[in-house]
Coordinates of C-alpha atoms in Angstrom, one line a residue:
Chain A
M1 CA 57.0 50.4 -12.5
G2 CA 59.0 52.6 -9.5
T3 CA 62.3 50.6 -10.3
S4 CA 64.9 52.4 -10.6
P5 CA 68.3 52.0 -12.5
D6 CA 70.0 51.6 -9.7
A7 CA 68.9 48.4 -8.7
P8 CA 69.2 45.9 -11.8
A9 CA 66.6 44.3 -13.3
S10 CA 67.2 40.4 -14.4
A11 CA 67.6 39.2 -17.5
G12 CA 64.4 37.7 -17.6
Q13 CA 62.5 40.9 -16.6
L14 CA 64.7 42.9 -19.2
A15 CA 63.8 40.6 -21.6
S16 CA 59.6 40.8 -21.0
Q17 CA 59.8 44.6 -20.3
L18 CA 61.2 45.4 -23.2
L19 CA 59.4 42.8 -25.0
G20 CA 56.2 44.7 -23.5
A21 CA 56.4 47.9 -24.2
M22 CA 57.6 46.7 -28.1
A23 CA 53.8 44.8 -27.9
Y24 CA 52.0 48.0 -26.3
G25 CA 53.9 49.6 -29.2
E26 CA 52.5 47.7 -31.6
L27 CA 49.0 47.3 -30.3
S28 CA 48.8 51.3 -30.3
A29 CA 50.5 51.2 -33.5
F30 CA 47.7 49.2 -34.9
G31 CA 44.9 51.2 -33.9
R32 CA 46.0 55.1 -34.9
L33 CA 47.9 53.2 -38.7
S34 CA 44.1 52.5 -39.1
T35 CA 42.2 55.0 -38.0
D36 CA 44.4 57.3 -39.8
S37 CA 43.7 55.1 -43.1
R38 CA 40.5 56.6 -43.3
Y39 CA 41.6 59.6 -44.4
A40 CA 43.8 58.1 -47.0
P41 CA 42.9 60.7 -50.4
T42 CA 42.3 56.8 -52.7
L43 CA 40.7 53.2 -51.3
H44 CA 44.6 51.8 -52.9
D45 CA 46.5 53.8 -50.1
R46 CA 44.1 52.8 -47.2
A47 CA 44.2 50.0 -47.9
V48 CA 47.9 50.1 -48.3
L49 CA 48.0 51.1 -45.0
A50 CA 46.1 48.9 -43.4
K51 CA 48.0 46.5 -45.1
I52 CA 50.8 48.5 -42.8
A53 CA 48.7 48.1 -39.2
V54 CA 47.3 44.1 -40.7
G55 CA 51.3 44.2 -40.0
A56 CA 51.9 45.9 -36.8
Y57 CA 48.8 44.1 -35.3
G58 CA 51.3 40.5 -36.4
N59 CA 54.1 42.2 -34.3
F60 CA 51.6 42.4 -31.4
A61 CA 50.7 38.8 -31.5
L62 CA 54.1 37.5 -32.0
L63 CA 55.3 39.3 -28.8
N64 CA 52.0 38.7 -27.1
G65 CA 52.8 34.9 -27.8
R66 CA 56.5 35.2 -26.6
L67 CA 55.7 37.1 -23.4
S68 CA 52.6 34.4 -22.6
E69 CA 55.3 31.6 -23.0
M70 CA 57.9 33.4 -20.7
G71 CA 55.0 33.1 -17.9
T72 CA 54.8 36.7 -18.4
D73 CA 50.6 38.1 -18.4
P74 CA 51.2 40.0 -21.6
E75 CA 48.3 43.1 -20.4
E76 CA 50.6 43.1 -17.2
A77 CA 53.8 43.7 -19.1
M78 CA 52.4 46.4 -21.5
L79 CA 50.8 48.3 -18.3
P80 CA 53.4 50.0 -17.4
F81 CA 54.1 51.9 -20.9
Q82 CA 50.6 52.8 -22.0
R83 CA 50.4 56.5 -20.8
A84 CA 53.8 56.8 -22.1
F85 CA 53.1 56.0 -25.8
D86 CA 48.9 57.4 -25.7
H87 CA 50.5 60.9 -24.3
F88 CA 53.0 60.3 -27.6
H89 CA 50.1 59.7 -29.5
E90 CA 48.0 62.7 -28.2
R91 CA 50.5 65.0 -28.8
T92 CA 51.3 64.2 -32.8
R93 CA 48.2 63.5 -33.9
P94 CA 48.3 64.0 -38.0
G95 CA 46.7 66.5 -39.3
D96 CA 46.2 65.0 -42.5
W97 CA 47.4 62.0 -44.4
F98 CA 50.8 62.7 -45.6
E99 CA 51.3 63.6 -41.8
S100 CA 50.0 60.4 -40.8
V101 CA 52.3 58.7 -43.2
M102 CA 55.2 60.4 -41.3
K103 CA 54.3 59.7 -38.7
A104 CA 53.9 56.2 -39.2
Y105 CA 57.4 56.4 -41.2
V106 CA 59.4 58.0 -38.2
I107 CA 57.8 55.2 -35.4
D108 CA 58.8 52.7 -37.5
T109 CA 62.3 53.2 -37.9
V110 CA 63.5 55.6 -34.5
S111 CA 61.8 52.7 -32.4
S112 CA 63.4 50.2 -34.4
D113 CA 66.3 51.7 -33.9
F114 CA 65.7 52.1 -29.9
Y115 CA 65.2 48.3 -29.2
R116 CA 67.4 46.7 -31.8
T117 CA 69.7 48.7 -29.1
I118 CA 68.0 47.8 -25.9
A119 CA 67.7 44.3 -27.3
G120 CA 71.7 43.9 -27.8
F121 CA 72.1 43.6 -24.1
L122 CA 70.1 40.9 -23.9
D123 CA 69.8 37.3 -24.2
P124 CA 69.6 36.0 -27.9
G125 CA 66.3 34.2 -28.4
T126 CA 64.9 38.0 -27.1
Q127 CA 67.8 39.6 -29.8
R128 CA 66.4 37.7 -32.7
L129 CA 62.2 38.1 -32.2
V130 CA 63.4 41.7 -31.5
E131 CA 65.1 41.4 -35.0
Q132 CA 62.3 39.7 -36.9
V133 CA 59.8 42.5 -35.3
A134 CA 62.2 46.0 -35.8
S135 CA 64.2 45.5 -38.8
P136 CA 63.0 47.9 -41.9
D137 CA 61.0 45.8 -43.7
Q138 CA 58.3 45.3 -46.7
A139 CA 56.0 48.2 -44.5
T140 CA 59.4 50.3 -44.2
E141 CA 59.9 50.2 -47.6
V142 CA 56.1 51.3 -48.6
L143 CA 56.0 54.1 -45.8
R144 CA 59.3 55.3 -47.7
V145 CA 57.7 55.0 -52.0
L146 CA 54.7 56.7 -50.4
L147 CA 56.8 59.7 -48.9
R148 CA 58.9 60.0 -51.9
R149 CA 55.9 59.4 -54.1
A150 CA 53.6 62.9 -51.9
L151 CA 57.4 64.6 -52.2
S152 CA 57.9 65.1 -55.6
D153 CA 53.5 64.9 -56.8
D154 CA 53.9 68.4 -54.3
P155 CA 57.5 69.8 -53.9
R156 CA 55.8 72.4 -51.3
L157 CA 55.0 69.9 -49.0
A158 CA 58.5 69.6 -48.0
S159 CA 59.2 72.1 -45.9
R160 CA 55.3 71.1 -44.0
L161 CA 56.9 67.5 -44.0
A162 CA 60.6 68.6 -42.6
L163 CA 59.5 70.5 -40.2
W164 CA 56.2 68.0 -39.7
G165 CA 59.5 65.2 -38.4
R166 CA 60.8 66.3 -36.5
R167 CA 58.5 67.4 -34.3
L168 CA 57.2 63.7 -34.3
V169 CA 61.6 62.4 -34.1
G170 CA 61.5 65.1 -30.9
E171 CA 59.1 63.4 -29.2
A172 CA 59.7 60.0 -29.3
L173 CA 62.9 60.8 -28.2
T174 CA 62.1 62.5 -25.2
Q175 CA 59.2 58.9 -24.3
A176 CA 62.4 56.9 -24.9
Q177 CA 64.2 58.7 -22.5
R178 CA 62.1 59.0 -19.8
T179 CA 60.7 55.4 -20.9
G180 CA 63.9 53.4 -20.4
L181 CA 64.6 56.1 -17.6
E182 CA 61.4 55.8 -15.3
H183 CA 62.1 51.7 -15.9
P184 CA 64.6 49.6 -15.4
L185 CA 65.1 48.8 -19.4
L186 CA 68.3 51.4 -19.7
G187 CA 69.7 49.6 -16.6
P188 CA 72.2 48.1 -18.5
L189 CA 73.5 50.5 -21.0
L190 CA 73.2 52.2 -18.0
R191 CA 75.4 50.0 -15.4
G192 CA 79.6 50.3 -15.7
G193 CA 79.8 53.8 -14.3
G194 CA 79.6 56.7 -15.5
D195 CA 77.1 59.6 -15.5
A196 CA 73.7 57.9 -17.2
R197 CA 72.4 60.9 -18.0
A198 CA 75.5 61.4 -20.6
K199 CA 74.8 58.1 -21.9
V200 CA 71.1 58.5 -22.8
R201 CA 72.2 61.7 -24.4
R202 CA 74.4 59.6 -26.5
L203 CA 72.1 57.3 -27.4
T204 CA 69.4 59.7 -28.0
G205 CA 72.0 61.3 -30.2
E206 CA 72.8 58.4 -32.3
L207 CA 68.6 57.5 -32.9
A208 CA 68.4 61.2 -34.2
E209 CA 71.3 61.2 -36.2
K210 CA 70.5 57.9 -37.5
H211 CA 67.3 59.9 -38.4
A212 CA 68.5 62.4 -39.2
H213 CA 70.2 60.4 -42.8
R214 CA 66.4 58.8 -43.8
M215 CA 64.9 62.6 -43.5
A216 CA 67.8 63.4 -45.8
G217 CA 67.2 60.2 -48.0
L218 CA 63.8 61.7 -48.6
G219 CA 65.5 65.0 -49.7
L220 CA 64.3 66.7 -46.2
A221 CA 66.0 69.1 -43.1
A222 CA 66.4 67.4 -40.5
Chain B
M1 CA 26.0 53.7 -61.2
G2 CA 22.7 53.8 -62.8
T3 CA 21.4 50.9 -64.2
S4 CA 17.9 50.0 -63.0
P5 CA 17.1 46.1 -62.0
D6 CA 15.7 46.7 -65.3
A7 CA 18.1 46.3 -67.2
P8 CA 19.8 42.8 -66.3
A9 CA 24.0 43.1 -65.7
S10 CA 25.4 39.8 -67.2
A11 CA 26.8 37.1 -64.8
G12 CA 30.4 38.5 -64.8
Q13 CA 28.9 42.1 -64.1
L14 CA 27.0 41.3 -61.2
A15 CA 29.7 39.0 -59.2
S16 CA 32.2 42.6 -59.7
Q17 CA 29.3 44.5 -58.0
L18 CA 28.8 42.1 -54.8
L19 CA 32.2 41.3 -54.5
G20 CA 33.7 45.0 -54.5
A21 CA 30.8 45.7 -51.9
M22 CA 31.7 43.4 -50.0
A23 CA 35.6 43.7 -50.3
Y24 CA 34.2 48.4 -49.0
G25 CA 32.0 46.4 -46.5
E26 CA 35.3 44.6 -44.9
L27 CA 38.3 47.6 -46.2
S28 CA 35.6 50.0 -43.6
A29 CA 34.8 47.2 -41.2
F30 CA 38.3 47.5 -40.8
G31 CA 39.0 50.8 -39.9
R32 CA 36.1 50.9 -38.0
L33 CA 36.8 47.7 -35.3
S34 CA 40.1 48.8 -35.6
T35 CA 39.4 52.5 -33.9
D36 CA 36.3 50.8 -31.7
S37 CA 38.8 48.7 -30.5
R38 CA 40.9 51.5 -28.9
Y39 CA 37.7 52.1 -26.4
A40 CA 37.9 48.5 -25.4
P41 CA 37.8 48.2 -21.7
T42 CA 41.2 46.0 -20.9
L43 CA 43.8 45.7 -23.5
H44 CA 43.0 42.5 -23.3
D45 CA 39.5 43.2 -25.5
R46 CA 41.1 46.0 -27.1
A47 CA 43.7 42.7 -28.5
V48 CA 40.3 40.9 -29.2
L49 CA 38.8 43.4 -31.4
A50 CA 42.1 44.2 -33.0
K51 CA 42.4 40.6 -34.6
I52 CA 38.3 40.7 -35.5
A53 CA 39.2 43.9 -37.4
V54 CA 42.8 42.0 -39.2
G55 CA 40.2 39.2 -40.3
A56 CA 37.8 41.7 -41.5
Y57 CA 41.8 42.7 -43.5
G58 CA 41.9 39.5 -44.5
N59 CA 38.8 38.9 -46.0
F60 CA 39.1 42.3 -47.7
A61 CA 42.5 41.3 -49.5
L62 CA 40.7 37.9 -51.0
L63 CA 38.2 40.2 -52.4
N64 CA 40.4 41.9 -53.3
G65 CA 42.6 39.6 -55.2
R66 CA 39.9 38.0 -56.9
L67 CA 38.5 41.1 -58.2
S68 CA 41.9 41.3 -60.3
E69 CA 42.0 38.0 -61.8
M70 CA 38.4 38.9 -62.7
G71 CA 39.8 41.7 -64.5
T72 CA 38.2 44.3 -62.4
D73 CA 39.9 47.1 -60.7
P74 CA 39.1 46.6 -56.9
E75 CA 38.9 50.3 -56.3
E76 CA 36.5 50.8 -59.6
A77 CA 34.4 47.5 -57.8
M78 CA 33.9 49.9 -54.8
L79 CA 33.7 53.0 -55.5
P80 CA 30.5 53.0 -56.2
F81 CA 29.3 51.6 -52.5
Q82 CA 31.3 54.2 -50.5
R83 CA 28.8 56.6 -50.1
A84 CA 26.2 54.1 -48.6
F85 CA 28.7 52.4 -46.0
D86 CA 29.8 55.4 -44.8
H87 CA 26.6 56.5 -44.2
F88 CA 25.4 53.7 -42.4
H89 CA 28.2 54.1 -39.9
E90 CA 28.3 57.8 -40.0
R91 CA 24.6 56.6 -38.6
T92 CA 25.7 54.2 -36.6
R93 CA 28.5 55.6 -34.5
P94 CA 28.9 53.3 -30.8
G95 CA 28.2 55.9 -28.2
D96 CA 30.7 53.1 -26.0
W97 CA 32.5 49.9 -25.7
F98 CA 29.4 46.9 -26.1
E99 CA 27.3 49.5 -28.4
S100 CA 30.8 48.8 -30.6
V101 CA 31.0 44.9 -30.2
M102 CA 27.3 45.0 -30.9
K103 CA 27.9 46.9 -33.7
A104 CA 30.6 43.9 -35.3
Y105 CA 28.0 41.5 -35.1
V106 CA 25.5 42.7 -36.2
I107 CA 27.1 44.0 -39.1
D108 CA 28.6 40.6 -39.8
T109 CA 26.2 38.9 -39.2
V110 CA 22.9 40.8 -41.1
S111 CA 25.6 41.6 -43.9
S112 CA 26.6 37.6 -44.7
D113 CA 23.2 36.8 -44.7
F114 CA 22.4 39.5 -47.2
Y115 CA 25.4 38.3 -49.6
R116 CA 24.8 34.6 -49.4
T117 CA 20.8 35.3 -50.9
I118 CA 22.8 37.4 -53.8
A119 CA 26.0 34.9 -54.1
G120 CA 22.9 32.1 -54.7
F121 CA 22.5 33.5 -58.0
L122 CA 26.0 33.7 -59.3
D123 CA 27.7 31.1 -60.7
P124 CA 29.8 28.9 -58.2
G125 CA 33.0 29.8 -58.1
T126 CA 31.5 33.0 -56.9
Q127 CA 29.3 31.4 -54.1
R128 CA 32.7 29.4 -52.9
L129 CA 34.3 32.6 -52.5
V130 CA 31.6 34.4 -50.2
E131 CA 30.5 31.1 -48.2
Q132 CA 33.9 31.2 -47.1
V133 CA 34.4 35.3 -46.4
A134 CA 30.3 35.2 -45.6
S135 CA 30.1 32.0 -43.3
P136 CA 29.6 32.6 -39.8
D137 CA 33.1 32.4 -38.2
Q138 CA 35.5 32.0 -35.6
A139 CA 35.0 36.1 -35.1
T140 CA 31.3 35.6 -35.0
E141 CA 31.4 33.8 -32.2
V142 CA 34.3 36.0 -30.0
L143 CA 31.8 39.0 -30.4
R144 CA 29.2 36.4 -29.2
V145 CA 30.7 35.9 -26.5
L146 CA 31.8 39.1 -25.6
L147 CA 28.5 40.0 -25.7
R148 CA 27.1 37.2 -23.1
R149 CA 29.4 38.2 -21.1
A150 CA 29.0 41.9 -21.2
L151 CA 25.2 40.8 -20.8
S152 CA 25.8 38.5 -17.8
D153 CA 28.2 41.4 -16.0
D154 CA 25.8 44.1 -15.6
P155 CA 21.6 42.9 -16.6
R156 CA 21.3 46.3 -17.1
L157 CA 22.9 46.5 -20.6
A158 CA 19.9 43.9 -22.0
S159 CA 17.5 46.4 -22.5
R160 CA 19.8 49.5 -24.1
L161 CA 21.9 46.8 -26.3
A162 CA 18.0 45.7 -27.5
L163 CA 17.3 48.7 -28.8
W164 CA 20.4 49.3 -29.6
G165 CA 20.7 46.2 -31.8
R166 CA 17.1 47.4 -33.6
R167 CA 18.9 50.8 -34.6
L168 CA 21.6 49.0 -36.5
V169 CA 18.7 46.2 -37.6
G170 CA 16.6 49.1 -38.8
E171 CA 20.0 50.8 -40.4
A172 CA 21.9 47.7 -42.1
L173 CA 18.3 46.6 -43.9
T174 CA 18.2 50.1 -44.5
Q175 CA 20.8 49.6 -46.5
A176 CA 21.1 47.1 -48.3
Q177 CA 17.5 47.7 -49.6
R178 CA 18.5 51.0 -51.6
T179 CA 22.2 49.1 -52.4
G180 CA 19.9 46.4 -54.1
L181 CA 18.0 48.5 -55.6
E182 CA 19.8 51.8 -56.9
H183 CA 22.8 49.0 -58.4
P184 CA 21.4 46.0 -60.4
L185 CA 22.5 43.6 -57.5
L186 CA 18.9 42.4 -56.6
G187 CA 18.7 42.2 -60.4
P188 CA 18.8 38.1 -60.2
L189 CA 16.1 38.0 -57.5
L190 CA 13.7 40.2 -59.2
R191 CA 13.6 38.9 -62.8
G192 CA 10.5 37.0 -63.5
G193 CA 7.8 39.5 -62.8
G194 CA 5.8 39.9 -59.7
D195 CA 6.2 43.4 -57.7
A196 CA 9.7 44.0 -57.1
R197 CA 9.0 45.9 -54.4
A198 CA 6.7 43.1 -52.4
K199 CA 10.3 40.7 -53.5
V200 CA 12.5 42.6 -51.6
R201 CA 10.0 43.4 -49.4
R202 CA 10.6 39.6 -47.9
L203 CA 14.4 40.0 -48.5
T204 CA 15.0 41.5 -46.2
G205 CA 12.1 40.5 -43.8
E206 CA 13.5 36.8 -43.8
L207 CA 17.7 38.7 -42.2
A208 CA 15.8 40.7 -40.1
E209 CA 13.4 37.1 -38.7
K210 CA 17.2 35.7 -39.0
H211 CA 18.5 38.6 -36.6
A212 CA 15.6 38.4 -34.2
H213 CA 16.6 35.0 -34.0
R214 CA 20.0 35.9 -32.4
M215 CA 19.2 38.3 -30.6
A216 CA 16.8 36.0 -28.9
G217 CA 19.2 33.3 -28.5
L218 CA 21.4 36.4 -26.1
G219 CA 18.5 37.0 -24.0
L220 CA 17.7 40.6 -26.3
A221 CA 14.2 41.2 -27.0
A222 CA 14.8 42.6 -30.9

C-alpha cells in the first residue's frame, strides 16, 4: 500500500493489484448502476441498466475467482482501492437518468482503456483475463445506443451531457493517476528512467484522446 | 386494473398478472438488494448480497421472457403492481445492514409462499415456472446463514430483528391482501362462494404461520 513505484513489485503482485482494483471497480459499478437503474424513465430502461449492472457483477465474480486461484484474498486485494473509487463516485453523483447512463458509458470505456494499458506489461494469462473483462462489449454498445437515442429525442441534452462527460473524464483520470502513483500499478510503465510524471501525463493524454473520440462519435464536444 | 374479483379473469390473464407481479417484485428486489449491499460491513458480505440481487435479476429475466412468449408486454404486465411494491419498500427502509438482510429473507420467503399458493390455481406450465422462481433456494439459505451468524455474534440483535420481522411481515401481508383484492389475482381462491374476506384472512393467516415458523427457526419471537 505504501509501496512507491520506485520499489518494483513482482509481476504476481502487480497482477493481483490490477485485478484487485478492477474487482473493486466492478463491484462498486454494480452497486451504483443498480441504484441508478431505479431512476430509469421506463421499466424497460430500468431492466436495461439492471442487466448492465449484472454484467459488472459477472466481471467481479471472474476477477474474484482468479484472485483466489492466485492465492490472493480478494478482499485484501480490493481494499487498497476502495477509498479512491468511493471518492470518485461521491464526487460524480448523477443528477438524473441521462447523467447515469453517461457515467456508466464513460467509466466503462475509460477504465477499460486504462486497465488494458496496464495489463500490457503483465503475463499473458492476466492479459487475457483483462481483455475478457475490459473489452468493449454488448453493454458498451447498449449504453451508446441509449445515449444516442436520448440525444436525438432532446438535442438540448447535448451541452449538458458534454459538460458532464468532461467532468467525469477529469475525475476519472485524476483518480487513475493517483491510483497509479500511490500503488505500484504504474511501476512497469515508469521503469527505464525518464520523468515519471511526464510518462503518466502521456498515458492520461492518450486516455483523454480516446474518450474525446468517443464523445465526438456521439456528436458531443469533449 | 379496476377489475374486481367478481368478474373472473381468464386463466391466461391470471397467469400474466401473476407473472407481472412477480417480475416487478424481482426487479424491485434487485434494485433494493443491490443498493443495500453497499452498506455491508465487509466486502465479502457486500459480494454475497450482490450475488443474491443478481439472482433476483435472473428471476426477473425468466419471468420477462415467459411474458413475452405469452404475447404479453412485460412492462404492461408489471405496471399495475409498481405502486404497491414501491409503497411497501418506502414503508420498510432498512436502518442498517442486519435489517437489510432480514428484509431480503422475509420478502424472499413470504412472497414465495404467496406466489406458489396463487400458482396452484393456474396451468401446469405457469406452476412449473413459479416453482422454479419462488422455491427456497441457495439465496434463501445464504440469507438464513447470514442472520444466524449475526444473531450469534450479537445476541442483543434478537429483539430488534424480531420486531423488524413483525413489521415486515405485517406490511407484506397487507400489500399481498390489497394486491390480491384490487387485482383479479385472488379470483380463483375466492370463487365457489363463501365470505371472500374470510378466505383472504385464512390465506394471510397461513402465510403468517409459515413466517412465524421460520422466525422461530432463527430463535426469534414472531
